[in-house]
Coordinates of N, CA and C in Angstrom, one line a residue:
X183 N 198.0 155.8 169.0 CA 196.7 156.4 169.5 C 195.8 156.7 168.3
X184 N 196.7 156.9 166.8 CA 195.5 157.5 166.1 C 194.8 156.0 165.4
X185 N 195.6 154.9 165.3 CA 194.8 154.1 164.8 C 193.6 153.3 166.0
X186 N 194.4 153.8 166.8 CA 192.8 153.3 168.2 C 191.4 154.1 167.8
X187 N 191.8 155.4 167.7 CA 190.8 156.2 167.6 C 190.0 156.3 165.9
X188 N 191.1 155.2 165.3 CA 190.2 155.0 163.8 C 189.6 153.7 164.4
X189 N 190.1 152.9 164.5 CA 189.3 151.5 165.4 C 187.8 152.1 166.0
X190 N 188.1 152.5 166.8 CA 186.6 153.0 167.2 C 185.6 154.1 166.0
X191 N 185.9 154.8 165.7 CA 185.6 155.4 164.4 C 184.7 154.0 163.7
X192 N 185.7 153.0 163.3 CA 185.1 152.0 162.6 C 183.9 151.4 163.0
X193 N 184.3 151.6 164.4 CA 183.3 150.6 165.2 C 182.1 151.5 165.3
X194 N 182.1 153.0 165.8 CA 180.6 153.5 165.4 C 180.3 153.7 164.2
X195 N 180.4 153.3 163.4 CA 180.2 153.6 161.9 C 179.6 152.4 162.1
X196 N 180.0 151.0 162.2 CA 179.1 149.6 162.2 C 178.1 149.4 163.2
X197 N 178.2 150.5 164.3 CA 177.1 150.2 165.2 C 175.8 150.9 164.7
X198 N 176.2 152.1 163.7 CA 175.1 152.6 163.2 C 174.4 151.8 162.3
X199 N 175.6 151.0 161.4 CA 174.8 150.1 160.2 C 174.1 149.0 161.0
X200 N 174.4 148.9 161.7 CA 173.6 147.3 162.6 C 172.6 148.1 163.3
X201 N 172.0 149.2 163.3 CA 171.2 150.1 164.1 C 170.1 150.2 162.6
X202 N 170.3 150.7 161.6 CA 169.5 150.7 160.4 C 169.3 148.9 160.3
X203 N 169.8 148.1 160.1 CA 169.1 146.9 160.1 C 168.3 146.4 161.1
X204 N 169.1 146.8 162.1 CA 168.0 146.5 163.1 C 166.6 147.0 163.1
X205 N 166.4 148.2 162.3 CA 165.2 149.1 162.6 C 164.3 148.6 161.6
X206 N 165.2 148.7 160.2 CA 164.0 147.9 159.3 C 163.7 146.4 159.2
X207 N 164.8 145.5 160.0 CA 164.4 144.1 160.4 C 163.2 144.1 161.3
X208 N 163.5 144.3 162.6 CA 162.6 144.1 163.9 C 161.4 145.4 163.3
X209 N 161.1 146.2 162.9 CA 160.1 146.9 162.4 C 158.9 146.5 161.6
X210 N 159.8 145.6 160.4 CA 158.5 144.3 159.7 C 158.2 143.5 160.8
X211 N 158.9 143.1 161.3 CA 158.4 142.1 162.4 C 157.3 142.5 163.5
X212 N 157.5 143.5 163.8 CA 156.8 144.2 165.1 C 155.7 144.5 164.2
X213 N 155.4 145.4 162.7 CA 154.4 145.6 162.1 C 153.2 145.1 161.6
X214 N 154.3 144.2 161.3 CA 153.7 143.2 160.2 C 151.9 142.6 160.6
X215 N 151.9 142.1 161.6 CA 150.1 142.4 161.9 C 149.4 143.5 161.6
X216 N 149.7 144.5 162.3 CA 149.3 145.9 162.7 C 149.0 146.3 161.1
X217 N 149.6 146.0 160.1 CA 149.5 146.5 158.7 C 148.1 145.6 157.9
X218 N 149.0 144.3 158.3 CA 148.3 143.1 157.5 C 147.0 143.5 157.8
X219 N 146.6 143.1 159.0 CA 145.0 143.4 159.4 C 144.3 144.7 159.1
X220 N 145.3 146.0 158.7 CA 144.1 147.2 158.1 C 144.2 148.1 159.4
X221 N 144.5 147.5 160.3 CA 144.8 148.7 161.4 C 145.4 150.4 161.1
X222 N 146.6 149.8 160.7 CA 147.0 150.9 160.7 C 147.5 151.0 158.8
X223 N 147.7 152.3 158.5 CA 148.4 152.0 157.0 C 150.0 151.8 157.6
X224 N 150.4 151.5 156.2 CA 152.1 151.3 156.4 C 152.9 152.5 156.9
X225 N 152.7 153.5 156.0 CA 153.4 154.6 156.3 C 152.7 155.1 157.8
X226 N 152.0 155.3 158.4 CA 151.8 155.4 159.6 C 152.1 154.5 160.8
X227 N 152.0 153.3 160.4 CA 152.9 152.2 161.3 C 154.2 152.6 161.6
X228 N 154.8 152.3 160.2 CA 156.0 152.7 160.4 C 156.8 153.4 160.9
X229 N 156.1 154.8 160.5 CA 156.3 156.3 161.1 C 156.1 156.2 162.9
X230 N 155.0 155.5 163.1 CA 154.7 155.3 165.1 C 156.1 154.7 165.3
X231 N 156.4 153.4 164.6 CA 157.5 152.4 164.9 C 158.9 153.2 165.2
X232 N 158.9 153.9 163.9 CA 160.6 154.6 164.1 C 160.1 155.6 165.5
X233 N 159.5 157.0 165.4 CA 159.6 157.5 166.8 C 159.7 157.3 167.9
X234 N 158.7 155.6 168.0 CA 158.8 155.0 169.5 C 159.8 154.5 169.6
X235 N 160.5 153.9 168.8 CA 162.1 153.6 169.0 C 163.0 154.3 169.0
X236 N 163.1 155.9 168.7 CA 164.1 156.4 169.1 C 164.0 157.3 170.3
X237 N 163.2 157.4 170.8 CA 162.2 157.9 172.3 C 162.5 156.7 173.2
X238 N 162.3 155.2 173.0 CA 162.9 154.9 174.1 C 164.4 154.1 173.6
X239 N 165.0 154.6 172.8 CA 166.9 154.4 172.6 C 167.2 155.7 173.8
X240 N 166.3 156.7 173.6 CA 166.9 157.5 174.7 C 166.6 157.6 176.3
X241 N 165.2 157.4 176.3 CA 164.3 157.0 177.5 C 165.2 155.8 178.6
X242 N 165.8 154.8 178.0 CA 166.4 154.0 178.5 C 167.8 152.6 178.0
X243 N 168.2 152.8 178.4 CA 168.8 151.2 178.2 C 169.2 150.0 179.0
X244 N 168.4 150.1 180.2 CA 168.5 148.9 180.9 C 167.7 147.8 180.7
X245 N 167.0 147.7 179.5 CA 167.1 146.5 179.2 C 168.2 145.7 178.5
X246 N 169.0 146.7 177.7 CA 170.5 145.8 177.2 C 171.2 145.8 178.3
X247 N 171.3 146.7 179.1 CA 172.4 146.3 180.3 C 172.0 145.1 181.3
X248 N 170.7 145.1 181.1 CA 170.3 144.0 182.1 C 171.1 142.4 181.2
X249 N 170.7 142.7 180.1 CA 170.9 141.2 179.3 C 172.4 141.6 179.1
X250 N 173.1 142.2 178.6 CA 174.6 142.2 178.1 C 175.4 142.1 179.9
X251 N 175.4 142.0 180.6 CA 176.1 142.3 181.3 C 176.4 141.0 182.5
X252 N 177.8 141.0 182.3 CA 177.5 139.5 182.7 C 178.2 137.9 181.8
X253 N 177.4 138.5 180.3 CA 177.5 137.4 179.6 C 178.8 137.2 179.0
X254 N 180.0 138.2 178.9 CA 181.0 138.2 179.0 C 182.4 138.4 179.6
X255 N 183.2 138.0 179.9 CA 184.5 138.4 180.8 C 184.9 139.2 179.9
X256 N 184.4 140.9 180.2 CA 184.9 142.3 179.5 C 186.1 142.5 179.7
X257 N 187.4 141.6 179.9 CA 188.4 142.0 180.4 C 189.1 141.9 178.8
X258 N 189.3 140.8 178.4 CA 189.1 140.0 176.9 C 188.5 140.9 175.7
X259 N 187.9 142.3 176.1 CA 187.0 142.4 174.6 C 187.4 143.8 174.4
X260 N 187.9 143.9 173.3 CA 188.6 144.8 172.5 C 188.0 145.7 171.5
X261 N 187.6 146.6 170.8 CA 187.0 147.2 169.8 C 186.9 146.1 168.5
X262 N 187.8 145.2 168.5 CA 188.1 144.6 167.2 C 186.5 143.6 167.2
X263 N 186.6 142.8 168.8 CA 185.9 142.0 168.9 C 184.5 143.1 168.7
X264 N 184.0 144.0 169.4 CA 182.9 144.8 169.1 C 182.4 144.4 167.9
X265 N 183.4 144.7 166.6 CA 183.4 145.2 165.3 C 182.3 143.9 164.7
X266 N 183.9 143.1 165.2 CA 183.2 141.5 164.6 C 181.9 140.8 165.0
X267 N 181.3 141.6 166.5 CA 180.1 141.3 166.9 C 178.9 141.7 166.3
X268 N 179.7 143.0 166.0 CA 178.1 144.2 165.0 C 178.3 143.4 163.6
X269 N 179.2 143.0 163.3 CA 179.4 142.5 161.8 C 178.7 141.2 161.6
X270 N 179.0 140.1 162.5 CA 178.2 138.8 162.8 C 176.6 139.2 162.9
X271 N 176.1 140.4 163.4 CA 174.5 140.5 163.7 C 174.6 141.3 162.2
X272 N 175.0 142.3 161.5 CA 174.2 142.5 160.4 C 174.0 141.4 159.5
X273 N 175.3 140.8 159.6 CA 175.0 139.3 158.4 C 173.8 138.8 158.6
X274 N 173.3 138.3 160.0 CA 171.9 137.9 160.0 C 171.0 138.1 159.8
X275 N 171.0 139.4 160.4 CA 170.1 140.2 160.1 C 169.6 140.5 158.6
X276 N 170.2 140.7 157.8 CA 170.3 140.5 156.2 C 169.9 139.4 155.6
X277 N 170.6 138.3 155.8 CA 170.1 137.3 155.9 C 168.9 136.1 156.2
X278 N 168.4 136.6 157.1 CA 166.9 136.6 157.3 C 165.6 137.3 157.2
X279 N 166.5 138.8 156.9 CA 165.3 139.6 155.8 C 165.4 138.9 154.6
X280 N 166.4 138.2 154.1 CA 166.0 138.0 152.2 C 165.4 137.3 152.4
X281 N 165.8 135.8 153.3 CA 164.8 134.5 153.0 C 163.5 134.7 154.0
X282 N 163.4 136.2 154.4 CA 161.8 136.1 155.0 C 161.5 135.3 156.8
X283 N 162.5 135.1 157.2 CA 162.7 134.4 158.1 C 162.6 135.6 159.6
X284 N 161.4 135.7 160.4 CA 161.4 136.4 161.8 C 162.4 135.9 162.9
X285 N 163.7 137.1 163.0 CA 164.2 137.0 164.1 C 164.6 138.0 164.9
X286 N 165.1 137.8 165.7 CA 165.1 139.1 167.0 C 167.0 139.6 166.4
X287 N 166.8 141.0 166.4 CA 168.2 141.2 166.5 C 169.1 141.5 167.2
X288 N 168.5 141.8 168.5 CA 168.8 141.8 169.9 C 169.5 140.3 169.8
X289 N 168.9 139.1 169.6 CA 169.8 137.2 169.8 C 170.4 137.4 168.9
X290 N 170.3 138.0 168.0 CA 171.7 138.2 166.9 C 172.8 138.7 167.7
X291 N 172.6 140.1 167.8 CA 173.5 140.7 168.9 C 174.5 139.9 169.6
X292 N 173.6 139.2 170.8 CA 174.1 138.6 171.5 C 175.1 137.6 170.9
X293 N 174.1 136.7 170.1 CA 175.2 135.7 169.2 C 176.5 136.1 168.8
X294 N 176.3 137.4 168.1 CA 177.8 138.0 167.6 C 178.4 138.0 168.6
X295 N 178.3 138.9 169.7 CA 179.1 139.1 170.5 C 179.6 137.7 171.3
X296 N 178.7 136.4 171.7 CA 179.4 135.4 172.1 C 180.4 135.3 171.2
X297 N 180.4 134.8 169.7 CA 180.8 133.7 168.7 C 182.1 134.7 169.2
X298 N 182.3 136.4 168.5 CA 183.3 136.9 169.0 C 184.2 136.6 169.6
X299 N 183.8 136.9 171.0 CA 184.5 136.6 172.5 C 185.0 135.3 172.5
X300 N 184.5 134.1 171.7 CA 185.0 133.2 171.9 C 185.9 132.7 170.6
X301 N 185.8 133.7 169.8 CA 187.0 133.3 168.7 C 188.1 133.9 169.1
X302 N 187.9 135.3 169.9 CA 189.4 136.1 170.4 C 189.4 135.8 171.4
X303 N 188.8 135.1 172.7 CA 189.3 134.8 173.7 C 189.0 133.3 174.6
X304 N 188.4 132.9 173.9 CA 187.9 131.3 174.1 C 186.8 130.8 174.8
X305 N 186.6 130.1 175.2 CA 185.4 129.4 175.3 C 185.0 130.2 176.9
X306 N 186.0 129.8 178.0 CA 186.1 130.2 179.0 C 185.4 131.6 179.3
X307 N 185.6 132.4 178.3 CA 185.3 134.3 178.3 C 183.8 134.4 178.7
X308 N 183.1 133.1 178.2 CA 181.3 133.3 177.7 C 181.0 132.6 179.1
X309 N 180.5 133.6 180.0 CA 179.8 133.0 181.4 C 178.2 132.4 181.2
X310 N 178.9 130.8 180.8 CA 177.6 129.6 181.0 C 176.5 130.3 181.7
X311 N 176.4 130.4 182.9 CA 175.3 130.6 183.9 C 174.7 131.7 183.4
X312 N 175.4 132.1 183.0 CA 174.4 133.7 182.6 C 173.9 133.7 181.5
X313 N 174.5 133.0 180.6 CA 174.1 132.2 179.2 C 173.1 132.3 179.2
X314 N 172.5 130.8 180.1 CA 171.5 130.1 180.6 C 170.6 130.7 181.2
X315 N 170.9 132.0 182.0 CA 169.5 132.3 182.9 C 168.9 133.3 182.1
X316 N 170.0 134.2 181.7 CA 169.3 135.8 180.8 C 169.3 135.0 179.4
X317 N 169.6 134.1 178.3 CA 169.1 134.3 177.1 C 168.5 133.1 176.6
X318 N 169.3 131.7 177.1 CA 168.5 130.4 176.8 C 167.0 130.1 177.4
X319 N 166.9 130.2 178.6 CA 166.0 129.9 179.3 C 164.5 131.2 178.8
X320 N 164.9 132.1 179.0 CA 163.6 133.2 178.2 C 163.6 132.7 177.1
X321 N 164.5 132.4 176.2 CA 164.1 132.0 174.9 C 163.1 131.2 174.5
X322 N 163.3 129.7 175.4 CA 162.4 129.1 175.2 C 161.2 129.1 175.8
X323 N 161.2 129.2 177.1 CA 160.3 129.9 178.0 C 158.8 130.7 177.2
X324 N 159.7 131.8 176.5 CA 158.3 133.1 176.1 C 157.8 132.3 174.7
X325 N 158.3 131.4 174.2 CA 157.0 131.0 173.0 C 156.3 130.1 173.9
X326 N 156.8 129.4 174.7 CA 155.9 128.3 175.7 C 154.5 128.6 176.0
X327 N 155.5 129.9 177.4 CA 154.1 130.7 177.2 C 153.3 131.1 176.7
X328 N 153.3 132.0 175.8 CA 152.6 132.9 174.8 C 152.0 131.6 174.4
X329 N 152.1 130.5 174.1 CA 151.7 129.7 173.4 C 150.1 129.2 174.5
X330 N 150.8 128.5 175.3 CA 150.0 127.9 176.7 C 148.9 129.0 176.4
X331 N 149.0 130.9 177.1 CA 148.3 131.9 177.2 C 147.4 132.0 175.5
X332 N 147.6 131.5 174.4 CA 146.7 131.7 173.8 C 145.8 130.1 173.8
X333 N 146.2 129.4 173.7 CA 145.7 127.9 174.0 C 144.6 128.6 174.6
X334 N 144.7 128.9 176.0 CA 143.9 129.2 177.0 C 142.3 130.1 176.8
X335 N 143.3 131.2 175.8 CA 142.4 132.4 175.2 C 141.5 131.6 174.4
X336 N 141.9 131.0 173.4 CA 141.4 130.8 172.7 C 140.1 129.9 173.3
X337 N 139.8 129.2 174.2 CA 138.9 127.7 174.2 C 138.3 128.0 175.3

């Protein structure tokens, strides 16, 4: 029991560290206009950015349960796998802040936790269909549009 309860121990400790990348990843990201253009200063952005995000970490979470749920057979997933999911999203997350590269850490997330699920329990664990409805299909979907919707704006 006591190394279960260090196992988890470990695992909030790495959910925090993937919670700090996430905040100063997706925060350039989310700012990065808002600054560029003179709107707002940095330290005031920033400062809006962190409050509103921990106002609605508490406000809600069904948008992760909407998307997390489903995409794996939870029967299969162990703290270990957790660990290795938060560990696979900081890597990227890191990784795409040095080379400058905007990505969502939320698809990190997710990624971790597939690649996971499927190195400790196999291919089978990762429910295709749900794959495909909640994270493929929006993926490509919302640049489409956004795209089409400025085309539009613009002309």
């Amino acid at each position: 029991m006591e190394s279960f309860s260090l196992i988890l121990a470990i695992v909030v400790v790495t959910a925090l560290a993937f919670d700090f990348t996430n905040g100063f990843h997706d925060t350039a990201n989310a700012m990065a206009t808002t600054i560029s253009t003179g709107a707002m200063r940095p330290k005031v952005a920033v400062a809006m950015s962190a409050v509103l995000n921990l106002v609605g970490a508490f406000l809600s979470v069904e948008v992760a349960n909407t998307i997390s749920k489903g995409l794996v057979d939870e029967t299969g997933i162990r703290p270990e796998v957790i660990f290795a999911a938060l560990v696979g999203a900081i890597l990227w997350n890191l990784l795409t802040w040095l080379v400058g590269l905007p990505s969502s850490s939320s698809h990190a997330l997710m990624g971790g936790l597939i690649g996971a699920t499927v190195a400790s329990a196999g291919v089978g664990a990762v429910h295709g269909d749900v794959l495909v409805t909640k994270v493929l299909i929006p993926a490509i979907a919302a640049p489409l549009v956004a795209g089409v919707a400025a085309m539009l704006g613009a002309g």
